[in-house]
Tab-separated table of C-alpha atoms in Angstrom:
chain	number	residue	atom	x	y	z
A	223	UNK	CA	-11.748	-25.724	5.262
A	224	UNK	CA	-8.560	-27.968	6.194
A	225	UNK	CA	-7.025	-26.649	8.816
A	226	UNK	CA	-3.512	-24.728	7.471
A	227	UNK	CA	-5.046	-23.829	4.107
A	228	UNK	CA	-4.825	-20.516	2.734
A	229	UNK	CA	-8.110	-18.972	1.835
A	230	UNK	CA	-8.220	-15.756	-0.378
A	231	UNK	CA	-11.418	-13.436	0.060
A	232	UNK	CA	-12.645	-10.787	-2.618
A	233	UNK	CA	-15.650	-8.302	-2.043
A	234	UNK	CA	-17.753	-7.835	-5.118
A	235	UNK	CA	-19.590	-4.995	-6.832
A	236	UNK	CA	-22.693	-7.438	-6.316
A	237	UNK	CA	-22.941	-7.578	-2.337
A	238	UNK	CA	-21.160	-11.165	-2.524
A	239	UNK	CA	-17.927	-11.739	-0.124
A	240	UNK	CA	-16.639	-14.847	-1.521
A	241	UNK	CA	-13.712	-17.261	-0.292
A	242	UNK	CA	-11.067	-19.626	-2.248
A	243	UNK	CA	-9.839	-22.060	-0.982
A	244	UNK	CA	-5.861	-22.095	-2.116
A	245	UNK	CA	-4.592	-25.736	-2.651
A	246	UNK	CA	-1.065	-26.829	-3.347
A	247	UNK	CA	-0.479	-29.070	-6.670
A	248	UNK	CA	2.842	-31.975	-6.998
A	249	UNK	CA	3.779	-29.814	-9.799
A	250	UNK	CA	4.216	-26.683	-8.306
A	251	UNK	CA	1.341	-25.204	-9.246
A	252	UNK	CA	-1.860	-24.233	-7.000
A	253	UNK	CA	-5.724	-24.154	-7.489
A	254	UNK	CA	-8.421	-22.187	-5.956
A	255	UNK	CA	-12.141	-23.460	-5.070
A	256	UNK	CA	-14.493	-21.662	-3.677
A	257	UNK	CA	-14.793	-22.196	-0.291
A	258	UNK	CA	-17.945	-20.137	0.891
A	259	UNK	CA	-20.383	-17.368	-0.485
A	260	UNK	CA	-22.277	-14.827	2.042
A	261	UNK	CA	-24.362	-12.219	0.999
A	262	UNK	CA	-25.317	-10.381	3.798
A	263	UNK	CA	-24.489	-6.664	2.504
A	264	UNK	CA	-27.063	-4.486	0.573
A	265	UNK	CA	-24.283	-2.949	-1.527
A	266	UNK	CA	-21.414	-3.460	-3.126
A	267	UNK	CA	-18.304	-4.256	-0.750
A	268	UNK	CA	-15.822	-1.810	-0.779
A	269	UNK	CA	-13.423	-3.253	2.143
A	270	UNK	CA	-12.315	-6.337	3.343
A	271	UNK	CA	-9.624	-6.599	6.826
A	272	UNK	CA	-8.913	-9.813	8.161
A	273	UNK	CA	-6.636	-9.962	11.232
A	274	UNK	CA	-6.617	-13.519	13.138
A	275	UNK	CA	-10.303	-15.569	13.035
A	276	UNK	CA	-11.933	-12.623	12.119
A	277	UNK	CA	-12.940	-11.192	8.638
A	278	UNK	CA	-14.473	-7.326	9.132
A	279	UNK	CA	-16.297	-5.543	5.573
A	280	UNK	CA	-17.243	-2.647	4.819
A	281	UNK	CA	-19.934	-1.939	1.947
A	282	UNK	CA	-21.516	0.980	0.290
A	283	UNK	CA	-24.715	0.163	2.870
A	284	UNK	CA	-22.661	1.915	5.307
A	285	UNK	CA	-22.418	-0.809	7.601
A	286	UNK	CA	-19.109	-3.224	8.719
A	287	UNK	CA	-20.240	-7.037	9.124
A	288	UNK	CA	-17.946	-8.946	11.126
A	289	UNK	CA	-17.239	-12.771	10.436
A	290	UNK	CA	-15.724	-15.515	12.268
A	291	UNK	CA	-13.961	-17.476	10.095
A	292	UNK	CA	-12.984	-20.463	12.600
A	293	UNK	CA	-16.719	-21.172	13.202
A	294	UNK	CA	-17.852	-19.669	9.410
A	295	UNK	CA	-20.590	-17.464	11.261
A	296	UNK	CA	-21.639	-13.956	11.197
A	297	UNK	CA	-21.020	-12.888	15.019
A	298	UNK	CA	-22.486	-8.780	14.954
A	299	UNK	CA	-22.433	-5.442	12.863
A	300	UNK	CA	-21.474	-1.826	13.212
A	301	UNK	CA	-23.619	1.148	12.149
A	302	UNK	CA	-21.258	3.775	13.410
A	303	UNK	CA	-20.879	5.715	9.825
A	304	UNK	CA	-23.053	7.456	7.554
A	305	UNK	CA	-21.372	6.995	4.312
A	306	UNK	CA	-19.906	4.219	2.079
A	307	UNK	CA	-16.791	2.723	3.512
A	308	UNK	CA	-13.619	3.642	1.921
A	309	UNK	CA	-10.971	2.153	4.450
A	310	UNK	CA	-10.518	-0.264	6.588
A	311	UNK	CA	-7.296	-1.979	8.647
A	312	UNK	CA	-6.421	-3.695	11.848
A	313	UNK	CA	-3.749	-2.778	13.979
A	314	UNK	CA	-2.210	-5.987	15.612
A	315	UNK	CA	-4.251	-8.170	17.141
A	316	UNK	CA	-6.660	-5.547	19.193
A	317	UNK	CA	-7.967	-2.292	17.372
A	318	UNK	CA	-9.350	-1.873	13.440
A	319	UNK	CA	-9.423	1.477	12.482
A	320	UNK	CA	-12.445	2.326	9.843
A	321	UNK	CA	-12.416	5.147	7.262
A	322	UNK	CA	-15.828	6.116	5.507
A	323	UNK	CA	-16.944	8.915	3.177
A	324	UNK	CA	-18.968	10.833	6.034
A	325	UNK	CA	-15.085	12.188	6.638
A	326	UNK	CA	-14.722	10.153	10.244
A	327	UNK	CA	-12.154	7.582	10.952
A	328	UNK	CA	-12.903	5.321	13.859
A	329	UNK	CA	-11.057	3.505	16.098
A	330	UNK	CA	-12.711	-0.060	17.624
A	331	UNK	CA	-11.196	-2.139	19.921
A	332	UNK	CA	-11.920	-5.813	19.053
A	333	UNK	CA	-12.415	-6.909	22.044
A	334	UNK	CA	-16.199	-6.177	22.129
A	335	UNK	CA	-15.980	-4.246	18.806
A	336	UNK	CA	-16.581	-0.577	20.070
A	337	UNK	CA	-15.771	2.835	18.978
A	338	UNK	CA	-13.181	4.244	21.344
A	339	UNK	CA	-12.386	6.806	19.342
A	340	UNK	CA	-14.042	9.182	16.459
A	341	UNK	CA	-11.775	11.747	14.347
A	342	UNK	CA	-13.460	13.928	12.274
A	343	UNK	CA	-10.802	13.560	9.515
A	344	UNK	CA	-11.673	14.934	5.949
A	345	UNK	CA	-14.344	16.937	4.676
A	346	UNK	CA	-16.163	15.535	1.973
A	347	UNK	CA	-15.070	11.580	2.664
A	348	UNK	CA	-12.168	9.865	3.636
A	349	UNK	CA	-10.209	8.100	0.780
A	350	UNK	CA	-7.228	6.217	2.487
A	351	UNK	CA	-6.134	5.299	5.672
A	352	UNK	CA	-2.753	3.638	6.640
A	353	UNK	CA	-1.580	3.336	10.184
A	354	UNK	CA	2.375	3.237	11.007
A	355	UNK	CA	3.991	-0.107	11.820
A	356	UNK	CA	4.657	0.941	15.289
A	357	UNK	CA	1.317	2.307	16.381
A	358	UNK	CA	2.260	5.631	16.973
A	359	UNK	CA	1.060	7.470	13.777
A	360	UNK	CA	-1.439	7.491	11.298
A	361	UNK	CA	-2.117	8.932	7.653
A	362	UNK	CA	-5.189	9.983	5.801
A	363	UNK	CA	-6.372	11.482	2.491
A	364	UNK	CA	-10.011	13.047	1.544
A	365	UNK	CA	-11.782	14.685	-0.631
A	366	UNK	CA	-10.317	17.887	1.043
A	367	UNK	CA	-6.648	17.563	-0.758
A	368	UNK	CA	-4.873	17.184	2.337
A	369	UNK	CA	-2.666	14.545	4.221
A	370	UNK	CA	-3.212	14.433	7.461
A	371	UNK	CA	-1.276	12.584	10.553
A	372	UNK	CA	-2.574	11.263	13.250
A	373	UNK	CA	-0.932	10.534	17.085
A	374	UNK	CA	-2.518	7.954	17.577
A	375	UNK	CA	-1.344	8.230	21.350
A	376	UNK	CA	-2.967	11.470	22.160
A	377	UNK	CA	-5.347	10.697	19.586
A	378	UNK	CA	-5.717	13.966	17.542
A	379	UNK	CA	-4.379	15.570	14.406
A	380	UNK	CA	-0.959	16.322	14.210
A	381	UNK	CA	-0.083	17.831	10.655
A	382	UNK	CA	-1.761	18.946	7.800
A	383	UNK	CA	-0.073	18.799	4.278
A	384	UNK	CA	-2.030	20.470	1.476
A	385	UNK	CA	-1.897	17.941	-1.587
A	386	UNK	CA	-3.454	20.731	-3.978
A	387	UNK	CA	-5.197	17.447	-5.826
A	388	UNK	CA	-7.414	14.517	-4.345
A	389	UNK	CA	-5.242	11.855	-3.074
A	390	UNK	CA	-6.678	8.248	-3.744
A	391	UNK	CA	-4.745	6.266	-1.218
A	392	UNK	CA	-1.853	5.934	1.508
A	393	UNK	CA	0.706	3.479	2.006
A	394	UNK	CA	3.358	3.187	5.113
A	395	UNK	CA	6.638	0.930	4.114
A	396	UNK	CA	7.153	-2.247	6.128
A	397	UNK	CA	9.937	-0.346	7.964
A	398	UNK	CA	7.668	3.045	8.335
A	399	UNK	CA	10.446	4.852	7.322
A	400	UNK	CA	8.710	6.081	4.172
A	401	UNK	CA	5.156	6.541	2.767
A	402	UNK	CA	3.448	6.422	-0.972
A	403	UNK	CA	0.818	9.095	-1.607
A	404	UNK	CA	-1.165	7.751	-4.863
A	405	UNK	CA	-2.654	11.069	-6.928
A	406	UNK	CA	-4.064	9.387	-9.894
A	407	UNK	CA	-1.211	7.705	-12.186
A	408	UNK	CA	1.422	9.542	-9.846
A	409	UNK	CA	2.946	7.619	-6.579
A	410	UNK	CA	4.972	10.488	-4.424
A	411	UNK	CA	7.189	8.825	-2.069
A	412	UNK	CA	7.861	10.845	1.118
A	413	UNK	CA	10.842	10.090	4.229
A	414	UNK	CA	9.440	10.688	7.370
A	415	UNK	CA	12.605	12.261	8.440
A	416	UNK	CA	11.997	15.209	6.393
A	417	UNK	CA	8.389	14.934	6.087
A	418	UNK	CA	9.349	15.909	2.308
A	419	UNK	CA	8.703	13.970	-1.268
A	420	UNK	CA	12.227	12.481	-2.011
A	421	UNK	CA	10.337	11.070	-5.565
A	422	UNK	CA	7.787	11.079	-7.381
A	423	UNK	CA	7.168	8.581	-10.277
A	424	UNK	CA	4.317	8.636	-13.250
A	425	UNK	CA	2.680	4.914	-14.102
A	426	UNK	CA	0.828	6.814	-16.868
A	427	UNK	CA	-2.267	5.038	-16.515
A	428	UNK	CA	-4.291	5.444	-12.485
A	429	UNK	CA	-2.964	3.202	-9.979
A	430	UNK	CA	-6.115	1.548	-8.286
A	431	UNK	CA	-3.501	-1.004	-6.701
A	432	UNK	CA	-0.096	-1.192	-4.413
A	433	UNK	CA	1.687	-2.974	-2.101
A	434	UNK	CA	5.016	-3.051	-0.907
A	435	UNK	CA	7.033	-6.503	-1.569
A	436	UNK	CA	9.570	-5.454	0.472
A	437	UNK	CA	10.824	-2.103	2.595
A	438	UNK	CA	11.965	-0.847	-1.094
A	439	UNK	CA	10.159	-2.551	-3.675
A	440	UNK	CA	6.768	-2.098	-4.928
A	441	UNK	CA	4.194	-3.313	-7.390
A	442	UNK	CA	1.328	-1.698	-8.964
A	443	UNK	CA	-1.497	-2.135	-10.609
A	444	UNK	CA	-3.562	0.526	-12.489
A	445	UNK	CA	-6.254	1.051	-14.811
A	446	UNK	CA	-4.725	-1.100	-17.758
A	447	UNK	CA	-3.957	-4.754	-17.394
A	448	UNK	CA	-0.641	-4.734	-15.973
A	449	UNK	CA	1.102	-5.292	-12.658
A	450	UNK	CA	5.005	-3.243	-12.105
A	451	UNK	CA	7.362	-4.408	-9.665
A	452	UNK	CA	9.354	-0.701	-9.153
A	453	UNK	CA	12.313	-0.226	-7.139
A	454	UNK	CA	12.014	3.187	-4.865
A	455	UNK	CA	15.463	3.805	-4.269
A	456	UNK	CA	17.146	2.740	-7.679
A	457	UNK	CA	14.239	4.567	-9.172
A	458	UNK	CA	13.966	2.101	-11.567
A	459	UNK	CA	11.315	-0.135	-13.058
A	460	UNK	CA	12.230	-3.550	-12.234
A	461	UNK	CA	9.454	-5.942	-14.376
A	462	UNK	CA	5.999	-5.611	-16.069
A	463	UNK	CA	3.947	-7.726	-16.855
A	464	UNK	CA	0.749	-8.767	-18.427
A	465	UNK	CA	-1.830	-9.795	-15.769
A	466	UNK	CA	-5.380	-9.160	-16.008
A	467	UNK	CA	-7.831	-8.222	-19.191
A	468	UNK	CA	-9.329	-5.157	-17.024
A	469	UNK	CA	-8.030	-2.763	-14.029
A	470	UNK	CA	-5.935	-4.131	-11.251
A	471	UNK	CA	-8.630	-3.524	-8.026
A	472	UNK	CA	-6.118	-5.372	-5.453
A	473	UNK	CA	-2.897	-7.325	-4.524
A	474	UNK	CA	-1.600	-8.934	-1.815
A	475	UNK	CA	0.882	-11.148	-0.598
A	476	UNK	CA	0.814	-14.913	0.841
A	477	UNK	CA	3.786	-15.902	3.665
A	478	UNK	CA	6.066	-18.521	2.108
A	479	UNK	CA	8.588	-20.393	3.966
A	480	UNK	CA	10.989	-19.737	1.899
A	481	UNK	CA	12.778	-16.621	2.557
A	482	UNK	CA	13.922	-16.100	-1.323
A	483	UNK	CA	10.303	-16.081	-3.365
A	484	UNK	CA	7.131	-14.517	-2.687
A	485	UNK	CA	3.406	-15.359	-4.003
A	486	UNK	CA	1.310	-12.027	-5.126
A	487	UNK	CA	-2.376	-12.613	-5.723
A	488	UNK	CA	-3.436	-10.036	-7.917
A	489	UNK	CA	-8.009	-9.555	-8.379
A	490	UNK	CA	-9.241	-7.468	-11.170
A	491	UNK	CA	-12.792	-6.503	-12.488
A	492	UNK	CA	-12.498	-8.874	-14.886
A	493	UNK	CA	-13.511	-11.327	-11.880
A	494	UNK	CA	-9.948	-13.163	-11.914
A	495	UNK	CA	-8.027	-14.154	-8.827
A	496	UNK	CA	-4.241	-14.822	-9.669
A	497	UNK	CA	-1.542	-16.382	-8.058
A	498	UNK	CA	2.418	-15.151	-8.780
A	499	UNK	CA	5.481	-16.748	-7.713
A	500	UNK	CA	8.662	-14.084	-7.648
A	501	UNK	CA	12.061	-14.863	-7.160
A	502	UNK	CA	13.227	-12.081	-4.401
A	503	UNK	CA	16.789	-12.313	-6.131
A	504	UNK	CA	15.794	-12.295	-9.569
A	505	UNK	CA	12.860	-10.054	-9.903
A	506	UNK	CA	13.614	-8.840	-13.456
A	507	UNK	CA	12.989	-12.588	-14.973
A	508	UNK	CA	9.238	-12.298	-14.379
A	509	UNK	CA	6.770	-13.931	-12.314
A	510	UNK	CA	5.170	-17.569	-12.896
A	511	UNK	CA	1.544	-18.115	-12.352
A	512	UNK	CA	0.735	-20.975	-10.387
A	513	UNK	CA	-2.680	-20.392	-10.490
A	514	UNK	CA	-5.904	-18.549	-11.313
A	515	UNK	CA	-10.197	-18.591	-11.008
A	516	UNK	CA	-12.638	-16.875	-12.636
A	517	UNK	CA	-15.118	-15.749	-9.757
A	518	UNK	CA	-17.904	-14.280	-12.277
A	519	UNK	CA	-18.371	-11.445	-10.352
A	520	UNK	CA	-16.530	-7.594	-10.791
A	521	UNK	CA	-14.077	-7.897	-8.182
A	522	UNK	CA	-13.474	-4.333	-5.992
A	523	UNK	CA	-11.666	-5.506	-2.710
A	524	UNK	CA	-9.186	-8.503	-1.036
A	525	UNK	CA	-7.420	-10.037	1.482
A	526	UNK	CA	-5.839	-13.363	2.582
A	527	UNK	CA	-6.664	-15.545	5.653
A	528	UNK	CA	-3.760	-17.508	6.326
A	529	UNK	CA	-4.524	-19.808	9.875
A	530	UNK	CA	-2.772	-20.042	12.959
A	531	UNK	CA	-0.509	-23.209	11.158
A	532	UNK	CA	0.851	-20.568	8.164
A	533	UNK	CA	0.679	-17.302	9.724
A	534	UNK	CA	3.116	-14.860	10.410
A	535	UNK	CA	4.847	-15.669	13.904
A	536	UNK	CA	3.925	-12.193	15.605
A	537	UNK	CA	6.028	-10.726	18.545
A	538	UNK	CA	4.171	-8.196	20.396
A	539	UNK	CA	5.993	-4.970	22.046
A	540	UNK	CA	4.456	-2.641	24.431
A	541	UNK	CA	1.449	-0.669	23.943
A	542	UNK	CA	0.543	2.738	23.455
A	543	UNK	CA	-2.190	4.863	24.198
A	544	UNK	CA	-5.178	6.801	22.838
A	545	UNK	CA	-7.999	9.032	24.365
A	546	UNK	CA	-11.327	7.236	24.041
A	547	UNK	CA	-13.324	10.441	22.847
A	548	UNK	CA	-12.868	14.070	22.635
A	549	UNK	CA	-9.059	15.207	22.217
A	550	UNK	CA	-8.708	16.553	25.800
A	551	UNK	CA	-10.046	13.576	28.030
A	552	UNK	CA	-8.788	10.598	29.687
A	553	UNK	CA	-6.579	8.142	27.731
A	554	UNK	CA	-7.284	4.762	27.487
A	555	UNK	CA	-5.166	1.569	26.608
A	556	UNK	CA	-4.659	0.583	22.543
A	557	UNK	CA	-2.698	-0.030	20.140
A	558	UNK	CA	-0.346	-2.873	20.086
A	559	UNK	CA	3.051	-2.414	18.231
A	560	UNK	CA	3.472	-4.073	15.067
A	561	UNK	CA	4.492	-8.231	14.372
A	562	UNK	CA	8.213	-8.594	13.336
A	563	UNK	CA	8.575	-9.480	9.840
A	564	UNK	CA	8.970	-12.897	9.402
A	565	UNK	CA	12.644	-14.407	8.171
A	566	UNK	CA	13.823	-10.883	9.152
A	567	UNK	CA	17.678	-11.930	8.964
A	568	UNK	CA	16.865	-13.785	5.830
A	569	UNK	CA	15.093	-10.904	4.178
A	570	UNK	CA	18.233	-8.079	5.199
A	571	UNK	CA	20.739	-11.001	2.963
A	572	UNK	CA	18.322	-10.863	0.621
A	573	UNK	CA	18.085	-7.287	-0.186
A	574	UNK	CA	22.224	-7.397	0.095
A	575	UNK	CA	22.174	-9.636	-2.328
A	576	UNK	CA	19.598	-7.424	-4.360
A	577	UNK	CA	21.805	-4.216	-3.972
A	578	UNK	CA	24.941	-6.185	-5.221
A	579	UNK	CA	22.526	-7.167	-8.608
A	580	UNK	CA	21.029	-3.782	-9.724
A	581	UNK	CA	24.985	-2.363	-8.360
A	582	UNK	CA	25.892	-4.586	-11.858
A	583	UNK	CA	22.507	-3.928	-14.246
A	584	UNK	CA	21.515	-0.010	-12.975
A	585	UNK	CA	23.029	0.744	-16.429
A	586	UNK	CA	19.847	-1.124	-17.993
A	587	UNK	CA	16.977	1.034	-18.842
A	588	UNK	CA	13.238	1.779	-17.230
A	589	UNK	CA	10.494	1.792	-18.872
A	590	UNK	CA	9.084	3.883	-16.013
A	591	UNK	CA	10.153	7.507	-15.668
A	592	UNK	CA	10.987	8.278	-12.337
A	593	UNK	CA	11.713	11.974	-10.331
A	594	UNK	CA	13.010	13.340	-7.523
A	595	UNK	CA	-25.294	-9.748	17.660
A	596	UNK	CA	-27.152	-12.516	16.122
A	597	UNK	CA	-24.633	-15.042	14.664
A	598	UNK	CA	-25.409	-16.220	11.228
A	599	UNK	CA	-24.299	-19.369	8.888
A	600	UNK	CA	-21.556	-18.249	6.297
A	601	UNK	CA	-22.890	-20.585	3.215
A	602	UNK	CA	-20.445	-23.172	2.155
A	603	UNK	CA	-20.011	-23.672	-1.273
């Protein structure tokens, strides 16, 4: 791989992790080749987390497999759960946090990738993790209907919210001032402040994808073969469009030097990998695709490497602190606070200019409803 290029990285329902290589075109348009193909899981990959050189998955073997993607080698694996893993997400530059469907979450400090922490979370499996921006807090759902969070500097529970239905994910906002609860085709947005669902909004088909595109604008991806950008605080459906042939499994955002647009990649289980350009200030025209590739393969996870040249500049604030085992012992030294959004001033003028847009078009209609060890050779393709 060149050194600065983007590579996005999809686990399959076949054991395969495979990487594409994301190339810039002279007409504005990109393509993907495959950069590498490992198959070193004995089930289907349910997770992918990459945070700096390193690439962690998690499979339905029960096992995380952690990769090294300056050098393209396997470097070790973790057996620490017994049951398919159903989470997985690193926490600045230090700790990944693991969710599985034995009900544990745990807590691993990359530095020589060991458990420092186990919660017994959820009975009857873990289904979504999502740690705060700042460190401090985290969220989970399970099998159990509940919504717990975590202080993550004592390390122990610190509410429980009965959900009275299976939750299938969790989502903090880029500003943690808000969280999305996904129940099905139903995304309830709660204010930390009150702790209390301020809306609730009904995609009529289950959401198997989100991600924020900024602190109040979302898009999701469900069951059919659409992605909707949604605005949480007009409460109003901002574009839809026609994306994939089969379910949305995944979306995420590449970092773009300029502060007005955005790229989405978008994976489905029809095996495509897609590549949107949206105009921050004119979301309601649509998205262009710059690019797409058919991987073959029934696509479940995703993520983005993005090299020291075109990542995110980070600025690191002062750590917290969580105990390394049961809830009453000695604490130990983790978490780092979160990285600054890049562009930050440019992004606040942008959603200014947003605000003064929908100010002039709320009148237009929705058509959403809304309501209050041994290293080992990656193979290069």
């Amino acid at each position: 791989m060149e050194d600065g290029k983007v590579e996005i990285i999809v686990g399959t329902t076949e054991e395969f992790i495979l990487g594409y290589q994301l190339t810039c075109q002279k007409d504005g348009k990109v393509s993907l080749s495959q950069s590498f193909a490992d198959h070193s899981h004995t089930g289907s990959v349910r997770q992918i987390a990459i945070s700096g050189k390193f690439l962690v998955s998690g499979a339905s073997d029960e096992i995380l497999r952690i990769f090294n993607l300056h050098s393209r080698t396997e470097v070790g694996l973790i057996m620490e759960h017994q049951g398919t893993i159903t989470d997985l997400a690193f926490h600045g530059s230090r700790y990944l946090f693991s969710a599985s469907q034995d009900g544990n979450i745990c807590i691993f400090n990359r530095a020589k990738w060991e458990c420092e922490k186990t919660l017994k979370a959820h009975a009857g499996g873990v289904t979504g993790l999502a740690i705060h921006p700042t460190g401090k807090l985290a969220l989970s759902v399970g099998k159990d209907k509940s919504l717990r969070t975590w202080n993550l500097i004592k390390g122990r529970r610190a509410f429980i919210t009965n959900l009275k239905t299976v939750a299938d994910s969790v989502h903090w906002s880029p500003a943690g001032t808000h969280y999305l609860v996904v129940k099905g085709s139903n995304v309830d947005v709660y204010e930390v402040s009150s702790g209390q669902v301020v809306h609730s909004v009904d995609f009529k088909e289950q959401v198997t994808s989100i991600i924020f595109i900024m602190d109040d604008i979302i898009a999701v991806g469900g069951e059919g073969k659409n992605i909707c950008v949604y605005d949480i605080t007009t409460k109003l459906e901002v574009v839809q469009w026609n994306a994939h042939t089969m379910r949305i499994k995944s979306m995420r955002l590449i970092p773009r030097e300029e502060a007005e647009e955005v790229w989405l990649v978008s994976a489905s289980s029809d095996g495509t990998i897609k590549v949107w350009k949206l105009e921050l200030l004119s979301l309601s025209s649509g998205p262009k695709l710059l690019g797409e590739v058919d991987t073959t393969c029934r696509i479940i996870c995703m993520d983005v490497y993005c090299p020291p040249q075109t990542a995110h500049k980070s600025k690191i604030l002062k750590s917290e602190a969580v105990p390394s085992s049961d809830e009453d012992s000695e604490e130990v030294e983790v978490i780092e606070a979160p990285q600054s959004h890049k562009n930050g001033s440019s992004v606040e003028s942008i959603k200014c200019k947003r605000k003064k847009k929908v100010k002039k078009n709320v009148s237009q209609g929705t058509g959403v409803e809304g309501s209050s060890t041994k290293e080992k050779k990656i193979k290069v393709a």
